[in-house]
PDB file of C-alpha atoms in Angstrom:
ATOM      1  CA  MET A  28      83.103  17.581  57.992  1.00 63.00           C
ATOM      2  CA  GLU A  29      81.417  18.216  62.055  1.00 86.00           C
ATOM      3  CA  ARG A  30      78.612  19.378  60.684  1.00 85.00           C
ATOM      4  CA  GLU A  31      77.722  16.786  58.340  1.00 90.00           C
ATOM      5  CA  GLU A  32      78.310  14.146  60.732  1.00 93.00           C
ATOM      6  CA  LEU A  33      76.009  16.170  63.458  1.00 94.00           C
ATOM      7  CA  PHE A  34      73.640  16.252  60.885  1.00 96.00           C
ATOM      8  CA  CYS A  35      73.603  13.292  59.873  1.00 95.00           C
ATOM      9  CA  ARG A  36      73.694  11.577  63.124  1.00 95.00           C
ATOM     10  CA  ARG A  37      70.293  13.591  64.119  1.00 96.00           C
ATOM     11  CA  MET A  38      68.627  12.199  61.158  1.00 97.00           C
ATOM     12  CA  GLU A  39      69.420   8.977  62.093  1.00 97.00           C
ATOM     13  CA  GLU A  40      68.097   9.729  65.523  1.00 97.00           C
ATOM     14  CA  LEU A  41      65.043  10.758  64.231  1.00 97.00           C
ATOM     15  CA  ALA A  42      65.028   7.450  62.012  1.00 97.00           C
ATOM     16  CA  ASP A  43      65.658   5.355  65.077  1.00 96.00           C
ATOM     17  CA  ALA A  44      62.471   7.077  67.475  1.00 97.00           C
ATOM     18  CA  ALA A  45      60.505   6.690  64.250  1.00 96.00           C
ATOM     19  CA  TYR A  46      60.990   2.897  64.079  1.00 95.00           C
ATOM     20  CA  SER A  47      61.239   1.982  68.087  1.00 95.00           C
ATOM     21  CA  ARG A  48      57.735   3.783  68.292  1.00 94.00           C
ATOM     22  CA  GLY A  49      56.387   2.706  65.557  1.00 93.00           C
ATOM     23  CA  ILE A  50      55.847   6.614  64.678  1.00 95.00           C
ATOM     24  CA  VAL A  51      56.314   8.939  61.558  1.00 97.00           C
ATOM     25  CA  THR A  52      59.279  11.515  62.219  1.00 98.00           C
ATOM     26  CA  PHE A  53      60.162  14.355  60.558  1.00 98.00           C
ATOM     27  CA  SER A  54      62.943  16.921  59.657  1.00 98.00           C
ATOM     28  CA  ASP A  55      62.815  20.790  59.489  1.00 98.00           C
ATOM     29  CA  PHE A  56      62.618  21.870  56.340  1.00 98.00           C
ATOM     30  CA  LEU A  57      66.113  20.971  54.526  1.00 96.00           C
ATOM     31  CA  ASP A  58      68.532  22.477  51.912  1.00 92.00           C
ATOM     32  CA  LEU A  59      69.847  20.774  48.507  1.00 89.00           C
ATOM     33  CA  TYR A  60      72.620  19.587  50.774  1.00 89.00           C
ATOM     34  CA  GLU A  61      71.344  18.565  53.232  1.00 93.00           C
ATOM     35  CA  LEU A  62      68.825  16.136  51.186  1.00 92.00           C
ATOM     36  CA  HIS A  63      71.779  14.918  49.022  1.00 88.00           C
ATOM     37  CA  MET A  64      73.647  13.446  52.539  1.00 92.00           C
ATOM     38  CA  ILE A  65      70.484  11.852  52.973  1.00 93.00           C
ATOM     39  CA  HIS A  66      69.920  10.092  50.202  1.00 88.00           C
ATOM     40  CA  GLY A  67      73.294   8.681  51.422  1.00 88.00           C
ATOM     41  CA  ILE A  68      72.414   6.489  54.047  1.00 92.00           C
ATOM     42  CA  ASP A  69      70.952   3.195  54.048  1.00 93.00           C
ATOM     43  CA  TRP A  70      68.429   3.825  55.775  1.00 96.00           C
ATOM     44  CA  ARG A  71      67.238  -0.385  55.555  1.00 92.00           C
ATOM     45  CA  GLY A  72      69.165  -0.383  58.997  1.00 93.00           C
ATOM     46  CA  HIS A  73      67.246   1.879  60.521  1.00 95.00           C
ATOM     47  CA  GLY A  74      63.955  -0.096  60.164  1.00 94.00           C
ATOM     48  CA  VAL A  75      62.793   2.635  57.929  1.00 96.00           C
ATOM     49  CA  THR A  76      61.665   4.532  55.165  1.00 95.00           C
ATOM     50  CA  VAL A  77      62.475   7.652  53.742  1.00 96.00           C
ATOM     51  CA  ALA A  78      60.230  10.431  51.978  1.00 95.00           C
ATOM     52  CA  HIS A  79      60.422  13.864  51.640  1.00 95.00           C
ATOM     53  CA  SER A  80      58.300  16.713  50.207  1.00 94.00           C
ATOM     54  CA  GLY A  81      58.171  20.540  50.420  1.00 94.00           C
ATOM     55  CA  GLY A  82      54.696  21.084  49.340  1.00 92.00           C
ATOM     56  CA  TYR A  83      54.717  21.395  45.705  1.00 88.00           C
ATOM     57  CA  ASP A  84      56.925  19.359  42.698  1.00 80.00           C
ATOM     58  CA  SER A  85      60.070  21.022  42.149  1.00 80.00           C
ATOM     59  CA  ALA A  86      60.200  22.422  45.676  1.00 89.00           C
ATOM     60  CA  GLU A  87      63.687  23.178  46.667  1.00 89.00           C
ATOM     61  CA  ARG A  88      63.537  23.306  50.244  1.00 94.00           C
ATOM     62  CA  GLN A  89      61.749  19.944  51.814  1.00 96.00           C
ATOM     63  CA  ILE A  90      60.626  17.891  54.797  1.00 98.00           C
ATOM     64  CA  ALA A  91      62.001  14.523  55.405  1.00 98.00           C
ATOM     65  CA  ALA A  92      59.592  11.860  56.386  1.00 98.00           C
ATOM     66  CA  PHE A  93      61.471   8.581  58.145  1.00 97.00           C
ATOM     67  CA  LEU A  94      58.680   5.833  57.856  1.00 96.00           C
ATOM     68  CA  PRO A  95      58.623   2.573  60.252  1.00 95.00           C
ATOM     69  CA  ASP A  96      57.899  -0.167  58.237  1.00 89.00           C
ATOM     70  CA  ALA A  97      55.430  -1.429  60.334  1.00 81.00           C
ATOM     71  CA  LEU A  98      54.001   1.776  59.501  1.00 85.00           C
ATOM     72  CA  LEU A  99      49.855   1.606  59.661  1.00 81.00           C
ATOM     73  CA  PHE A 100      47.938   4.959  60.180  1.00 87.00           C
ATOM     74  CA  GLU A 101      47.643   7.980  57.592  1.00 90.00           C
ATOM     75  CA  TRP A 102      49.725  11.003  58.170  1.00 95.00           C
ATOM     76  CA  GLN A 103      50.579  14.107  56.468  1.00 95.00           C
ATOM     77  CA  TYR A 104      53.452  16.818  56.935  1.00 97.00           C
ATOM     78  CA  PRO A 105      54.343  18.952  59.532  1.00 97.00           C
ATOM     79  CA  TRP A 106      53.445  22.377  57.864  1.00 95.00           C
ATOM     80  CA  LYS A 107      50.982  25.145  57.059  1.00 96.00           C
ATOM     81  CA  CYS A 108      51.117  27.577  53.599  1.00 96.00           C
ATOM     82  CA  LEU A 109      50.839  31.092  53.922  1.00 97.00           C
ATOM     83  CA  LYS A 110      49.812  33.858  52.340  1.00 96.00           C
ATOM     84  CA  VAL A 111      50.789  37.124  52.595  1.00 97.00           C
ATOM     85  CA  LEU A 112      48.995  40.042  50.606  1.00 96.00           C
ATOM     86  CA  PRO A 113      49.441  44.030  50.704  1.00 96.00           C
ATOM     87  CA  ALA A 114      47.081  45.820  53.458  1.00 96.00           C
ATOM     88  CA  ALA A 115      46.569  48.423  50.950  1.00 94.00           C
ATOM     89  CA  PRO A 116      47.542  47.549  47.041  1.00 92.00           C
ATOM     90  CA  LYS A 117      47.814  51.030  45.675  1.00 90.00           C
ATOM     91  CA  PHE A 118      50.160  51.820  47.711  1.00 89.00           C
ATOM     92  CA  ALA A 119      52.652  48.616  48.213  1.00 91.00           C
ATOM     93  CA  GLU A 120      55.945  48.178  47.170  1.00 93.00           C
ATOM     94  CA  THR A 121      57.778  45.515  44.301  1.00 93.00           C
ATOM     95  CA  LEU A 122      58.543  42.745  46.569  1.00 94.00           C
ATOM     96  CA  THR A 123      60.878  40.536  46.093  1.00 90.00           C
ATOM     97  CA  HIS A 124      62.093  36.499  47.293  1.00 89.00           C
ATOM     98  CA  ARG A 125      64.375  38.294  49.406  1.00 91.00           C
ATOM     99  CA  ASP A 126      62.036  40.911  50.743  1.00 95.00           C
ATOM    100  CA  TYR A 127      59.698  38.237  52.297  1.00 96.00           C
ATOM    101  CA  LEU A 128      62.847  35.974  53.582  1.00 96.00           C
ATOM    102  CA  GLY A 129      64.283  38.976  55.119  1.00 96.00           C
ATOM    103  CA  SER A 130      60.982  40.193  56.948  1.00 97.00           C
ATOM    104  CA  ILE A 131      60.153  36.899  58.015  1.00 98.00           C
ATOM    105  CA  LEU A 132      63.635  35.459  59.499  1.00 97.00           C
ATOM    106  CA  GLY A 133      63.840  39.377  60.983  1.00 97.00           C
ATOM    107  CA  LEU A 134      61.416  38.205  63.353  1.00 97.00           C
ATOM    108  CA  GLY A 135      63.820  35.839  64.863  1.00 97.00           C
ATOM    109  CA  ILE A 136      62.716  32.568  63.169  1.00 97.00           C
ATOM    110  CA  GLU A 137      65.122  30.441  61.931  1.00 97.00           C
ATOM    111  CA  ARG A 138      65.893  29.860  58.310  1.00 96.00           C
ATOM    112  CA  CYS A 139      65.441  25.219  58.680  1.00 97.00           C
ATOM    113  CA  LYS A 140      62.016  26.701  59.599  1.00 98.00           C
ATOM    114  CA  ILE A 141      60.576  28.114  56.420  1.00 98.00           C
ATOM    115  CA  GLY A 142      60.028  25.826  53.034  1.00 96.00           C
ATOM    116  CA  ASP A 143      60.354  27.350  49.623  1.00 94.00           C
ATOM    117  CA  ILE A 144      58.566  30.988  49.292  1.00 94.00           C
ATOM    118  CA  LEU A 145      57.105  31.462  45.765  1.00 91.00           C
ATOM    119  CA  VAL A 146      55.890  35.417  44.174  1.00 90.00           C
ATOM    120  CA  LYS A 147      53.250  36.033  42.208  1.00 87.00           C
ATOM    121  CA  GLY A 148      52.782  40.113  41.486  1.00 87.00           C
ATOM    122  CA  ASN A 149      52.235  41.894  44.431  1.00 91.00           C
ATOM    123  CA  GLU A 150      51.682  38.237  46.563  1.00 93.00           C
ATOM    124  CA  ALA A 151      53.392  35.885  48.309  1.00 94.00           C
ATOM    125  CA  CYS A 152      52.860  31.965  49.252  1.00 94.00           C
ATOM    126  CA  PHE A 153      55.059  30.522  52.001  1.00 96.00           C
ATOM    127  CA  PHE A 154      55.442  27.190  53.480  1.00 96.00           C
ATOM    128  CA  CYS A 155      56.417  27.044  57.251  1.00 97.00           C
ATOM    129  CA  GLN A 156      56.341  24.146  60.419  1.00 97.00           C
ATOM    130  CA  GLU A 157      53.125  23.980  61.613  1.00 96.00           C
ATOM    131  CA  ARG A 158      54.178  25.227  65.172  1.00 96.00           C
ATOM    132  CA  MET A 159      55.422  28.791  63.402  1.00 97.00           C
ATOM    133  CA  ALA A 160      51.897  29.682  61.530  1.00 97.00           C
ATOM    134  CA  ASP A 161      50.058  30.779  64.573  1.00 97.00           C
ATOM    135  CA  PHE A 162      53.578  33.266  64.866  1.00 98.00           C
ATOM    136  CA  LEU A 163      53.614  34.309  61.586  1.00 98.00           C
ATOM    137  CA  LEU A 164      50.200  34.828  61.442  1.00 97.00           C
ATOM    138  CA  GLN A 165      49.888  37.682  64.142  1.00 97.00           C
ATOM    139  CA  GLU A 166      53.285  38.820  63.636  1.00 97.00           C
ATOM    140  CA  LEU A 167      54.525  39.341  60.547  1.00 98.00           C
ATOM    141  CA  ARG A 168      53.033  42.723  59.423  1.00 97.00           C
ATOM    142  CA  THR A 169      55.290  44.545  57.360  1.00 97.00           C
ATOM    143  CA  VAL A 170      57.662  43.782  54.219  1.00 97.00           C
ATOM    144  CA  ARG A 171      60.429  45.944  53.311  1.00 94.00           C
ATOM    145  CA  HIS A 172      58.391  49.148  54.498  1.00 94.00           C
ATOM    146  CA  THR A 173      54.700  47.605  53.108  1.00 96.00           C
ATOM    147  CA  SER A 174      52.805  46.730  55.494  1.00 97.00           C
ATOM    148  CA  VAL A 175      50.911  42.954  55.066  1.00 97.00           C
ATOM    149  CA  THR A 176      48.360  40.860  56.021  1.00 97.00           C
ATOM    150  CA  VAL A 177      48.530  36.734  56.180  1.00 98.00           C
ATOM    151  CA  GLU A 178      46.472  34.261  56.094  1.00 97.00           C
ATOM    152  CA  ALA A 179      46.258  30.570  55.716  1.00 95.00           C
ATOM    153  CA  CYS A 180      45.518  29.304  52.256  1.00 93.00           C
ATOM    154  CA  ASP A 181      45.375  25.721  50.338  1.00 90.00           C
ATOM    155  CA  PHE A 182      48.618  26.109  48.736  1.00 86.00           C
ATOM    156  CA  GLN A 183      47.058  23.993  45.195  1.00 80.00           C
ATOM    157  CA  GLU A 184      44.378  26.480  45.458  1.00 77.00           C
ATOM    158  CA  GLN A 185      46.164  29.742  44.780  1.00 79.00           C
ATOM    159  CA  GLY A 186      47.756  28.625  41.146  1.00 76.00           C
ATOM    160  CA  PHE A 187      51.369  29.650  42.746  1.00 74.00           C
ATOM    161  CA  ARG A 188      53.981  28.715  40.424  1.00 73.00           C
ATOM    162  CA  PRO A 189      57.431  29.524  39.926  1.00 72.00           C
ATOM    163  CA  GLU A 190      57.820  31.651  36.953  1.00 77.00           C
ATOM    164  CA  GLU A 191      60.203  30.675  34.217  1.00 85.00           C
ATOM    165  CA  GLU A 192      61.627  32.858  31.493  1.00 92.00           C
ATOM    166  CA  GLU A 193      62.633  30.536  28.138  1.00 96.00           C
ATOM    167  CA  ILE A 194      66.321  31.051  26.550  1.00 97.00           C
ATOM    168  CA  THR A 195      67.161  29.133  23.726  1.00 97.00           C
ATOM    169  CA  GLY A 196      70.937  28.781  22.436  1.00 96.00           C
ATOM    170  CA  THR A 197      73.729  26.860  21.112  1.00 96.00           C
ATOM    171  CA  VAL A 198      76.325  24.400  23.018  1.00 96.00           C
ATOM    172  CA  THR A 199      79.061  22.340  22.182  1.00 94.00           C
ATOM    173  CA  SER A 200      77.417  19.798  23.754  1.00 94.00           C
ATOM    174  CA  VAL A 201      74.153  18.809  26.759  1.00 96.00           C
ATOM    175  CA  ARG A 202      77.305  18.511  29.176  1.00 96.00           C
ATOM    176  CA  LEU A 203      76.463  20.476  32.558  1.00 97.00           C
ATOM    177  CA  ASP A 204      78.982  23.038  32.462  1.00 97.00           C
ATOM    178  CA  SER A 205      78.183  24.138  29.138  1.00 97.00           C
ATOM    179  CA  VAL A 206      74.702  24.248  29.818  1.00 97.00           C
ATOM    180  CA  ILE A 207      75.181  26.541  33.010  1.00 97.00           C
ATOM    181  CA  SER A 208      77.299  28.915  31.329  1.00 97.00           C
ATOM    182  CA  LEU A 209      73.982  29.044  28.810  1.00 97.00           C
ATOM    183  CA  ALA A 210      71.578  29.494  31.716  1.00 97.00           C
ATOM    184  CA  PHE A 211      73.625  32.290  34.004  1.00 96.00           C
ATOM    185  CA  SER A 212      75.988  33.994  30.535  1.00 96.00           C
ATOM    186  CA  ILE A 213      78.956  33.493  32.230  1.00 96.00           C
ATOM    187  CA  SER A 214      82.010  31.833  30.318  1.00 95.00           C
ATOM    188  CA  ARG A 215      82.827  27.850  31.298  1.00 93.00           C
ATOM    189  CA  SER A 216      85.238  28.890  33.187  1.00 94.00           C
ATOM    190  CA  SER A 217      83.324  30.342  35.560  1.00 95.00           C
ATOM    191  CA  THR A 218      81.155  27.433  36.257  1.00 96.00           C
ATOM    192  CA  ALA A 219      84.102  24.731  37.093  1.00 95.00           C
ATOM    193  CA  PRO A 220      84.858  26.608  40.220  1.00 96.00           C
ATOM    194  CA  LEU A 221      80.630  25.946  40.821  1.00 96.00           C
ATOM    195  CA  ILE A 222      80.407  22.944  40.263  1.00 97.00           C
ATOM    196  CA  GLU A 223      83.376  21.266  41.977  1.00 96.00           C
ATOM    197  CA  GLY A 224      82.819  23.552  44.585  1.00 95.00           C
ATOM    198  CA  GLY A 225      79.785  21.531  45.480  1.00 93.00           C
ATOM    199  CA  LYS A 226      77.189  23.870  44.669  1.00 94.00           C
ATOM    200  CA  VAL A 227      74.934  22.737  41.812  1.00 96.00           C
ATOM    201  CA  PHE A 228      72.652  19.544  42.263  1.00 94.00           C
ATOM    202  CA  VAL A 229      70.533  17.649  39.363  1.00 93.00           C
ATOM    203  CA  ASN A 230      67.624  16.419  40.281  1.00 87.00           C
ATOM    204  CA  GLY A 231      68.248  17.206  44.182  1.00 85.00           C
ATOM    205  CA  LYS A 232      72.010  15.262  43.844  1.00 88.00           C
ATOM    206  CA  LEU A 233      75.176  16.717  44.411  1.00 92.00           C
ATOM    207  CA  ILE A 234      77.173  16.698  41.186  1.00 95.00           C
ATOM    208  CA  THR A 235      80.918  17.460  40.922  1.00 95.00           C
ATOM    209  CA  SER A 236      81.509  17.022  37.811  1.00 96.00           C
ATOM    210  CA  ASN A 237      81.650  19.008  34.472  1.00 94.00           C
ATOM    211  CA  GLY A 238      81.515  16.663  31.688  1.00 94.00           C
ATOM    212  CA  TYR A 239      77.919  15.237  33.150  1.00 97.00           C
ATOM    213  CA  HIS A 240      75.068  15.101  30.485  1.00 96.00           C
ATOM    214  CA  LEU A 241      72.367  16.167  31.733  1.00 97.00           C
ATOM    215  CA  ASN A 242      68.027  14.941  29.841  1.00 95.00           C
ATOM    216  CA  GLU A 243      64.953  16.551  28.944  1.00 95.00           C
ATOM    217  CA  GLY A 244      63.764  17.936  31.922  1.00 92.00           C
ATOM    218  CA  ASP A 245      66.293  17.461  34.418  1.00 93.00           C
ATOM    219  CA  LEU A 246      66.318  20.065  37.728  1.00 91.00           C
ATOM    220  CA  ILE A 247      69.291  22.220  38.042  1.00 96.00           C
ATOM    221  CA  SER A 248      70.208  24.575  41.021  1.00 94.00           C
ATOM    222  CA  VAL A 249      73.294  26.180  41.379  1.00 95.00           C
ATOM    223  CA  ARG A 250      74.034  28.294  44.420  1.00 90.00           C
ATOM    224  CA  GLY A 251      74.525  31.739  44.412  1.00 86.00           C
ATOM    225  CA  GLN A 252      73.289  31.723  40.832  1.00 91.00           C
ATOM    226  CA  GLY A 253      69.462  30.178  40.627  1.00 89.00           C
ATOM    227  CA  LYS A 254      67.322  27.362  38.894  1.00 91.00           C
ATOM    228  CA  PHE A 255      66.710  26.275  35.704  1.00 95.00           C
ATOM    229  CA  ARG A 256      64.980  23.284  33.714  1.00 94.00           C
ATOM    230  CA  TYR A 257      66.867  21.650  31.400  1.00 97.00           C
ATOM    231  CA  GLY A 258      64.454  21.758  28.141  1.00 96.00           C
ATOM    232  CA  SER A 259      65.770  19.947  25.505  1.00 96.00           C
ATOM    233  CA  MET A 260      68.140  20.083  21.824  1.00 94.00           C
ATOM    234  CA  MET A 261      65.974  21.933  19.545  1.00 94.00           C
ATOM    235  CA  ASN A 262      68.066  21.610  16.582  1.00 93.00           C
ATOM    236  CA  GLN A 263      71.537  21.115  15.702  1.00 91.00           C
ATOM    237  CA  THR A 264      74.104  24.167  13.264  1.00 88.00           C
ATOM    238  CA  LYS A 265      76.264  23.024  10.277  1.00 86.00           C
ATOM    239  CA  LYS A 266      79.226  23.076  12.931  1.00 87.00           C
ATOM    240  CA  GLY A 267      77.820  20.803  14.999  1.00 90.00           C
ATOM    241  CA  ARG A 268      76.808  22.667  17.576  1.00 94.00           C
ATOM    242  CA  LYS A 269      73.694  21.716  19.115  1.00 95.00           C
ATOM    243  CA  LEU A 270      70.556  24.469  19.909  1.00 96.00           C
ATOM    244  CA  ILE A 271      68.854  23.680  22.563  1.00 97.00           C
ATOM    245  CA  ASN A 272      66.690  25.252  25.489  1.00 97.00           C
ATOM    246  CA  LEU A 273      65.479  25.621  28.641  1.00 97.00           C
ATOM    247  CA  PHE A 274      63.898  27.214  31.412  1.00 95.00           C
ATOM    248  CA  ARG A 275      65.556  29.429  33.916  1.00 93.00           C
ATOM    249  CA  TYR A 276      63.438  30.784  37.092  1.00 87.00           C
ATOM    250  CA  ILE A 277      62.843  34.322  38.027  1.00 76.00           C
TER     251      ILE A 277
END
């Protein structure tokens, strides 16, 4: 509880600074639980509204911006997008999200200074706080055993998107526990500790009810398992089971 209270106090301090100084203030990159806590605060009493983004649709780690009600100027999120490429593609290893993150944090950078990392083939793009960009451009030279180069880029021009695999199967209903069971090939009983333990988010909102019913297009994140998007119910079997599809991020 102390961690949550300290976090909320820090966010309220940012909001009060935005209001009193008439500027936009920003958080670090926040995880899903921290974003959930932000949604639970009434920011009208602080004279601000809150926006948040991670640089692209469905980003999991996002920066919150506190906007004073009387804001009259344009503003931008304080991030940079960096692209990592192998220095010698012919000799590059197959690198994963974990490899890139490990190498970045190995430079002494805190996780909250880095946003999402997206991998495509032997390249990766990631978001970082603007003030960390020059350091990363100079110091990130290897990922695992692969020598790399780093350059600033425009994310929209790179064509990076989370890779998905379609999964189809039947469930008794589109309850959260049933669909998670299908998505990660685990038993329904195994989903209860995940949901009740505060590890499941739907569209960025913490959900602790096993019986929560999903809607088409909902984005579900499960800590320790991964993330997927619920597609739709495609058919119904003679025994009343629902044939659905979903798209798991890989």
